[in-house]
Amino acid sequence: MTTTTRQRAGIIPLLVIATAQLTLVLDDSIVNIALLSIQRDLGVTAEHLPWVVNAYILAFGSLLLLGGRIGDLWGRRRTLQLGIAVFIVASLAGGLGQNATMLIVARAIQGVGAALTAPNALALITTTFSERKLRDAALSLYGAMSALGIVVGLLFGGVLTDLLDWRWVFFINIPIGLLVLLGSRTLVAADRHHGRVGTLGAVLGTGGMVALVYAITRVGENGFTDPIALILLGAAAVLLAVFVLTQAHSSSSLVPLSLFRDRNRSGACLAMLLLAIGPMGAFYVITLYLQQVQQYSPLRAGVAWLPFAAGLVLGAGTAPKLLLKTAPRSVAALGALLSALAAFWFSVISVDTGYWLHLAPAMFVLALGFGLGILALTQAAVYRVDADKAGIASALLNSAQQVGVALGLAVLAGVAPAVTAQPERAARGTGEALVAGYGTALTVAAGVLFTAGVLALATLSAHPVTEQDTPEPVEMNTGVGN
């Protein structure tokens, strides 16, 4: 098969993986725009309304490790297909939801489907694409979808809710999911590997992640002094510590601790955690600023983030070319520092900050840095990994990113109102007080992103990744089987 023919054959699998990731991330934000409509239509109480979002985040973030390990043992394509099928059914149930309970349960089941899909989509990149150029293009698209989905979610959420009905933010997933299922037949079904998930490890690891992610969502809702959040953090620390101890002596470990012997992988996961905190937290804060201070409508606020999408496309498109000649640590550090500069640029907003000369350029630079950083860290985490551990390695990176997103929202959403509520700020008026809170939160984001850049420089390899560092690929296959 010629190089051109192989590249053409790889386009459909590449689009399938990118679309799957886009759909999962899009669902993190698309429902946010519809929340008020959902509350009015179903009579959801203010206490239960956040769980329309949090149920998805909690299930998704908590089950990623389990989803990755199941893919390693049961087959990644089969697990991805199961995850997409669960996601489609849950989306249908959400769109048909008649009350808050039905809707929240549907969102949690969507999260289960997402947890089965996301790590296996990333792992399938390393086994489906045999050529470095296609593999890097797939990683680039995958990384871009991880953030572009947030912007697309805001746009779609606004358009669907305004022109149709809030139920369509769920129904839209059905045709997209069916196309992904159909296209998944072109993905390479890598060999299944022997082993067991390990019941004790699965219970401890999943329980620890549930406690951690739930604690983070509680902090975002109720602040850093919420007693339930503190208890949950303590429980998460204990469960995850016991989990690590059991994994060290288990013959069927959920997370092989040998993965952490590679400093690149450990550093990439930690840097990804910090990198996700900054841009996603800044995204949240600036969206509130646009709506609460500059009085943008939800749809206009979503459209305002188009420079972010442009920067993301440029960053994700440029990164593969840089990574052919430059070490991941240099590209990751550059990306994190660019995003830190953008967050600091955002932090000097005022009540009448101009869009085109201040906000739009900062959005572009924030996304440019994120696009560069996320691809470099993804490459560092999933290259140099044995084929039978690709799923769990991908899940670790996904978990770091998902926890980082939740943590970014919680931390920045906690800092901003705390500063705004200070008497000396409130005395200046609502607009000035809000801006002071947002500016402080964005300064924190800049510091986190700067730390991510320093961490990438300190832990990642100084040498470019080569073909010898990648898992042995499987030959392209367009058949149906498992």
XYZ file of C-alpha atoms in Angstrom:
482
model
C 0.000 0.000 0.000
C 1.475 3.375 -1.014
C 1.968 6.223 1.434
C -0.828 8.263 -0.201
C -3.261 5.337 -0.079
C -2.461 4.691 3.585
C -2.990 8.356 4.401
C -6.373 8.370 2.637
C -7.340 5.189 4.467
C -6.443 6.865 7.738
C -8.642 9.943 7.262
C -11.896 8.274 8.333
C -10.446 6.710 11.526
C -8.860 10.071 12.315
C -12.200 11.873 11.935
C -13.972 9.194 13.991
C -11.585 9.603 16.940
C -11.646 13.413 16.730
C -15.454 13.515 16.541
C -15.801 11.135 19.481
C -13.567 13.344 21.630
C -15.303 16.530 20.474
C -18.709 15.108 21.427
C -17.573 14.095 24.918
C -15.943 17.438 25.725
C -18.747 19.415 24.076
C -21.127 17.871 26.593
C -19.140 19.475 29.402
C -20.387 22.903 28.300
C -23.368 22.604 25.943
C -25.803 21.954 28.807
C -24.620 25.031 30.743
C -26.318 27.398 28.305
C -29.605 25.486 28.606
C -29.703 25.342 32.424
C -32.165 28.203 32.927
C -34.527 26.763 30.300
C -34.285 23.335 31.941
C -35.010 24.848 35.348
C -38.123 26.651 34.078
C -39.474 23.707 32.077
C -38.913 20.925 34.622
C -39.183 22.975 37.797
C -35.686 21.989 38.950
C -34.759 23.516 42.304
C -31.695 25.730 42.624
C -30.169 23.063 44.886
C -30.442 20.337 42.257
C -29.711 22.402 39.132
C -25.865 22.210 39.385
C -26.135 18.421 39.341
C -27.339 18.529 35.740
C -23.697 19.458 35.027
C -21.899 17.850 37.967
C -23.385 14.360 37.481
C -21.651 14.135 34.109
C -18.337 15.509 35.373
C -18.383 13.219 38.417
C -19.026 9.996 36.482
C -16.689 10.933 33.639
C -13.748 11.953 35.803
C -14.132 9.122 38.312
C -14.365 6.186 35.907
C -11.640 7.083 33.398
C -9.036 4.769 34.947
C -11.454 1.865 34.927
C -12.479 2.639 31.346
C -8.879 2.652 30.171
C -8.039 -0.641 31.858
C -11.189 -2.322 30.513
C -10.108 -1.270 27.030
C -6.658 -2.807 27.488
C -8.167 -6.129 28.529
C -11.436 -6.344 26.603
C -10.401 -4.576 23.397
C -10.177 -0.831 22.824
C -12.420 -0.602 19.788
C -15.079 -2.757 21.430
C -14.927 -0.684 24.629
C -15.129 2.572 22.663
C -18.166 1.263 20.777
C -19.844 0.257 24.026
C -19.102 3.696 25.488
C -20.579 5.518 22.484
C -23.677 3.280 22.577
C -24.196 4.046 26.295
C -23.682 7.754 25.579
C -26.313 7.718 22.799
C -28.937 5.936 24.934
C -28.281 8.299 27.857
C -28.571 11.326 25.549
C -31.957 10.090 24.344
C -33.077 9.629 27.952
C -31.847 13.126 28.824
C -33.709 14.700 25.916
C -36.894 12.895 26.952
C -36.392 13.741 30.645
C -39.613 14.564 32.487
C -38.151 15.567 35.850
C -34.899 16.472 37.563
C -34.159 12.932 38.761
C -34.478 11.412 35.300
C -32.293 14.132 33.796
C -29.544 13.862 36.432
C -29.430 10.057 36.152
C -29.189 10.366 32.355
C -26.289 12.803 32.727
C -24.463 10.391 35.052
C -24.911 7.559 32.528
C -23.591 9.865 29.810
C -20.507 10.249 31.995
C -20.116 6.464 32.210
C -20.219 6.243 28.410
C -17.693 9.064 28.127
C -15.317 7.342 30.570
C -15.393 4.171 28.461
C -14.837 6.133 25.250
C -12.243 8.851 25.928
C -9.160 6.869 27.063
C -9.698 4.241 24.380
C -10.033 6.847 21.640
C -6.623 8.211 22.618
C -5.084 4.738 22.923
C -6.458 3.768 19.495
C -4.438 6.581 17.939
C -1.211 4.834 18.891
C -2.326 1.503 17.421
C -4.332 2.641 14.390
C -1.853 5.004 12.745
C 1.405 3.408 11.675
C 2.977 6.535 10.175
C 4.361 9.314 12.348
C 2.735 12.038 10.236
C -0.767 10.578 10.559
C -0.268 9.698 14.213
C 0.799 13.244 15.040
C -2.115 14.638 13.033
C -4.485 12.422 15.011
C -2.952 13.504 18.309
C -3.180 17.116 17.173
C -6.879 16.784 16.348
C -7.541 14.903 19.580
C -5.850 17.631 21.614
C -7.661 20.396 19.744
C -11.034 18.746 20.338
C -10.321 18.646 24.079
C -10.655 22.428 24.276
C -12.520 23.317 21.082
C -15.461 21.277 22.401
C -15.960 23.846 25.169
C -16.360 26.698 22.644
C -18.507 24.624 20.285
C -20.638 23.593 23.266
C -21.377 27.209 24.147
C -22.249 28.044 20.526
C -24.395 24.956 19.972
C -26.037 25.335 23.367
C -27.055 28.910 22.606
C -28.263 28.204 19.067
C -30.187 25.021 19.905
C -31.805 26.486 23.028
C -32.787 29.761 21.307
C -34.009 28.317 18.003
C -35.362 24.915 19.027
C -35.627 23.673 22.607
C -33.280 22.730 25.441
C -33.943 19.044 24.733
C -31.955 19.364 21.519
C -28.710 19.843 23.450
C -29.171 16.129 24.216
C -30.783 14.976 20.971
C -27.905 16.423 18.900
C -25.635 13.731 20.356
C -27.694 10.923 18.808
C -26.930 11.415 15.067
C -23.321 12.337 15.859
C -22.927 9.260 18.055
C -24.435 6.989 15.413
C -21.972 8.328 12.828
C -19.094 7.656 15.238
C -20.368 4.117 15.809
C -20.573 3.507 12.076
C -17.115 4.954 11.483
C -15.597 3.026 14.391
C -15.610 -0.069 12.164
C -12.575 1.455 10.425
C -10.558 1.607 13.652
C -7.926 -1.052 14.176
C -9.028 -3.654 16.708
C -5.768 -4.197 18.579
C -5.154 -7.496 20.288
C -6.754 -8.004 23.675
C -4.338 -8.598 26.525
C -4.459 -11.150 29.309
C -5.171 -10.078 32.850
C -7.935 -8.977 35.181
C -9.187 -5.575 36.187
C -8.695 -6.355 39.883
C -11.819 -5.873 41.971
C -10.126 -4.340 45.025
C -8.096 -1.920 42.928
C -11.157 -0.952 40.896
C -13.200 -0.248 44.045
C -10.435 1.735 45.762
C -9.352 3.660 42.671
C -12.859 4.500 41.543
C -13.960 5.356 45.089
C -10.973 7.644 45.542
C -11.628 9.421 42.242
C -15.346 9.814 43.046
C -14.475 11.394 46.396
C -11.842 13.663 44.827
C -13.980 14.907 41.930
C -17.048 15.348 44.155
C -14.965 17.295 46.687
C -13.762 19.597 43.914
C -17.319 20.238 42.695
C -18.387 20.980 46.296
C -15.580 23.513 46.643
C -16.741 25.177 43.424
C -20.288 25.455 44.760
C -19.708 26.230 48.449
C -16.145 27.476 48.836
C -12.999 26.128 50.469
C -14.489 25.837 53.965
C -17.312 23.451 53.032
C -17.069 20.679 55.685
C -18.392 17.967 53.372
C -15.759 18.883 50.774
C -13.009 18.648 53.400
C -14.264 15.234 54.570
C -14.371 14.048 50.966
C -10.821 15.268 50.336
C -9.650 13.325 53.379
C -11.496 10.222 52.186
C -9.997 10.611 48.710
C -6.485 10.874 50.164
C -6.944 7.711 52.236
C -8.579 5.688 49.441
C -6.004 6.688 46.841
C -3.107 6.013 49.231
C -4.437 2.516 49.966
C -5.042 2.085 46.238
C -1.377 2.798 45.474
C -0.243 0.350 48.154
C -2.457 -2.429 46.798
C -1.320 -1.778 43.224
C 2.295 -2.247 44.237
C 1.614 -5.831 45.345
C -1.193 -6.833 42.967
C -0.776 -9.304 40.108
C -3.827 -7.770 38.373
C -3.354 -4.054 39.001
C -5.753 -1.459 37.638
C -2.859 0.999 37.223
C 0.567 -0.641 36.770
C 2.892 1.503 38.866
C 5.660 0.809 36.350
C 4.052 3.520 34.213
C 5.272 6.121 36.694
C 8.899 5.036 36.413
C 9.044 7.039 33.223
C 9.670 10.604 34.370
C 8.205 11.913 31.101
C 4.863 10.267 31.766
C 4.637 11.344 35.395
C 5.703 14.883 34.518
C 3.296 15.046 31.592
C 0.332 14.042 33.778
C 1.188 16.594 36.477
C 1.803 19.337 33.931
C -1.480 18.443 32.178
C -3.320 18.800 35.493
C -1.959 22.347 35.885
C -2.339 23.260 32.223
C -6.032 22.317 32.313
C -6.614 24.427 35.427
C -5.512 27.688 33.799
C -7.244 27.976 30.404
C -10.474 26.303 31.491
C -10.653 28.392 34.651
C -9.928 31.550 32.633
C -12.596 30.505 30.152
C -15.137 30.300 32.965
C -14.156 33.633 34.524
C -14.070 35.629 31.285
C -17.430 34.187 30.209
C -18.925 35.442 33.494
C -17.233 38.817 32.948
C -18.718 39.136 29.464
C -22.227 38.315 30.685
C -22.310 40.002 34.093
C -20.160 43.103 33.486
C -20.367 43.731 29.734
C -23.951 42.382 29.503
C -23.371 39.937 26.653
C -26.151 37.479 25.874
C -25.236 33.773 26.216
C -25.066 33.364 22.434
C -22.966 36.493 21.963
C -20.632 35.337 24.744
C -20.155 32.047 22.929
C -19.447 33.790 19.611
C -16.972 36.084 21.381
C -14.760 33.046 22.039
C -14.130 32.361 18.338
C -10.567 33.790 18.591
C -9.941 31.039 21.146
C -10.986 28.457 18.561
C -8.668 30.038 15.970
C -5.715 30.014 18.372
C -6.396 26.419 19.297
C -6.424 25.300 15.665
C -3.144 27.129 15.000
C -1.475 25.756 18.138
C -2.580 22.171 17.555
C -1.602 22.419 13.886
C 1.827 23.889 14.578
C 2.796 21.559 17.429
C 3.380 18.384 15.327
C 5.862 20.235 13.114
C 7.708 21.585 16.145
C 7.753 18.174 17.835
C 9.494 16.571 14.845
C 12.558 18.673 15.623
C 12.067 19.878 19.195
C 11.738 18.074 22.508
C 8.231 17.875 24.053
C 9.443 19.761 27.117
C 10.326 22.855 25.044
C 6.991 22.875 23.209
C 4.998 22.168 26.398
C 6.843 24.870 28.319
C 6.380 27.383 25.502
C 2.671 26.601 25.370
C 2.176 26.898 29.119
C 4.099 30.187 29.288
C 2.105 31.672 26.387
C -1.109 30.731 28.184
C 0.256 32.234 31.411
C 0.995 35.489 29.558
C -2.569 35.522 28.189
C -4.102 34.881 31.621
C -2.038 37.735 33.076
C -3.151 39.912 30.162
C -6.749 39.068 31.019
C -6.176 39.924 34.685
C -5.944 43.676 34.001
C -9.530 43.906 32.725
C -11.754 46.824 33.725
C -15.484 47.443 33.503
C -15.092 48.849 29.972
C -12.230 46.757 28.552
C -12.319 46.695 24.757
C -12.978 43.408 22.973
C -10.859 43.682 19.808
C -7.746 45.251 21.313
C -7.679 43.381 24.630
C -9.982 40.386 25.037
C -9.803 38.853 21.540
C -5.967 38.867 21.338
C -5.699 37.380 24.833
C -8.196 34.645 23.917
C -6.131 33.811 20.834
C -2.827 33.620 22.739
C -4.404 31.597 25.573
C -5.618 28.986 23.081
C -2.410 29.032 21.039
C -0.430 28.121 24.142
C -2.966 25.519 25.215
C -2.919 23.891 21.775
C 0.878 23.655 21.808
C 1.030 22.430 25.392
C -1.711 19.817 25.286
C -0.280 18.069 22.226
C 3.283 18.052 23.561
C 2.131 16.608 26.892
C -0.076 14.032 25.157
C 2.870 12.871 23.081
C 5.117 12.641 26.140
C 2.495 10.609 28.028
C 1.393 8.075 25.403
C 4.621 7.510 23.488
C 7.183 5.128 25.030
C 4.424 2.940 26.503
C 3.946 -0.808 26.038
C 0.990 -1.750 23.827
C -0.806 -3.574 26.659
C -0.705 -0.436 28.830
C -1.665 2.182 26.221
C -5.279 2.358 27.438
C -4.470 2.949 31.087
C -1.686 5.418 30.184
C -4.221 7.357 28.108
C -6.712 7.176 30.982
C -4.170 8.656 33.406
C -3.642 11.620 31.111
C -7.392 12.035 30.584
C -7.965 11.852 34.342
C -5.342 14.532 34.951
C -7.003 16.789 32.392
C -10.541 16.183 33.656
C -9.558 16.742 37.296
C -7.636 19.846 36.203
C -10.707 21.269 34.468
C -12.860 20.652 37.550
C -10.166 22.036 39.846
C -9.725 25.130 37.689
C -13.432 25.883 37.821
C -13.553 25.258 41.577
C -10.476 27.312 42.500
C -11.155 30.297 40.270
C -14.884 30.225 41.032
C -13.913 30.316 44.728
C -11.299 33.078 44.480
C -13.391 35.519 42.426
C -16.427 35.855 44.753
C -14.204 35.877 47.856
C -12.397 38.983 46.549
C -15.609 40.551 45.226
C -17.275 40.223 48.648
C -14.562 42.214 50.463
C -16.142 45.402 51.911
C -13.629 47.755 50.286
C -14.377 46.171 46.883
C -18.151 46.196 47.298
C -18.064 49.900 48.201
C -16.852 50.716 44.680
C -19.982 49.311 43.043
C -21.041 45.957 41.661
C -19.139 46.225 38.377
C -15.853 47.262 39.992
C -16.184 44.580 42.680
C -16.813 41.848 40.118
C -13.859 42.967 38.004
C -11.577 42.945 41.062
C -12.595 39.364 41.815
C -12.182 38.226 38.225
C -8.797 39.930 37.918
C -7.477 38.222 41.047
C -8.736 34.839 39.868
C -7.033 35.319 36.502
C -3.772 36.224 38.216
C -3.996 32.913 40.070
C -4.567 31.172 36.719
C -1.454 32.860 35.311
C 0.597 31.588 38.263
C -0.687 28.029 37.816
C 0.150 28.086 34.101
C 3.637 29.445 34.775
C 4.172 26.572 37.232
C 3.027 24.101 34.540
C 5.690 25.464 32.201
C 8.427 25.161 34.823
C 7.307 21.616 35.653
C 7.416 20.620 31.981
C 10.967 21.957 31.674
C 12.068 20.104 34.803
C 10.540 16.692 34.091
C 10.161 16.078 30.355
C 12.869 14.746 28.057
C 15.283 17.098 26.297
C 15.219 14.893 23.170
C 12.568 14.804 20.425
C 10.344 11.710 20.343
C 11.302 9.260 17.579
C 9.546 6.332 15.896
C 11.394 3.983 18.253
C 9.588 5.600 21.173
C 6.095 4.720 19.926
C 4.096 1.554 20.598
C 4.301 -0.937 17.774
C 1.359 -0.053 15.486
C -1.167 -2.476 14.073
C -1.713 -2.663 10.315
C -4.606 -0.586 8.969
C -7.833 -2.547 8.756
C -11.245 -1.523 7.528
C -13.073 -4.719 8.384
C -15.722 -5.243 10.995
C -14.725 -7.880 13.553
C -13.284 -7.273 17.019
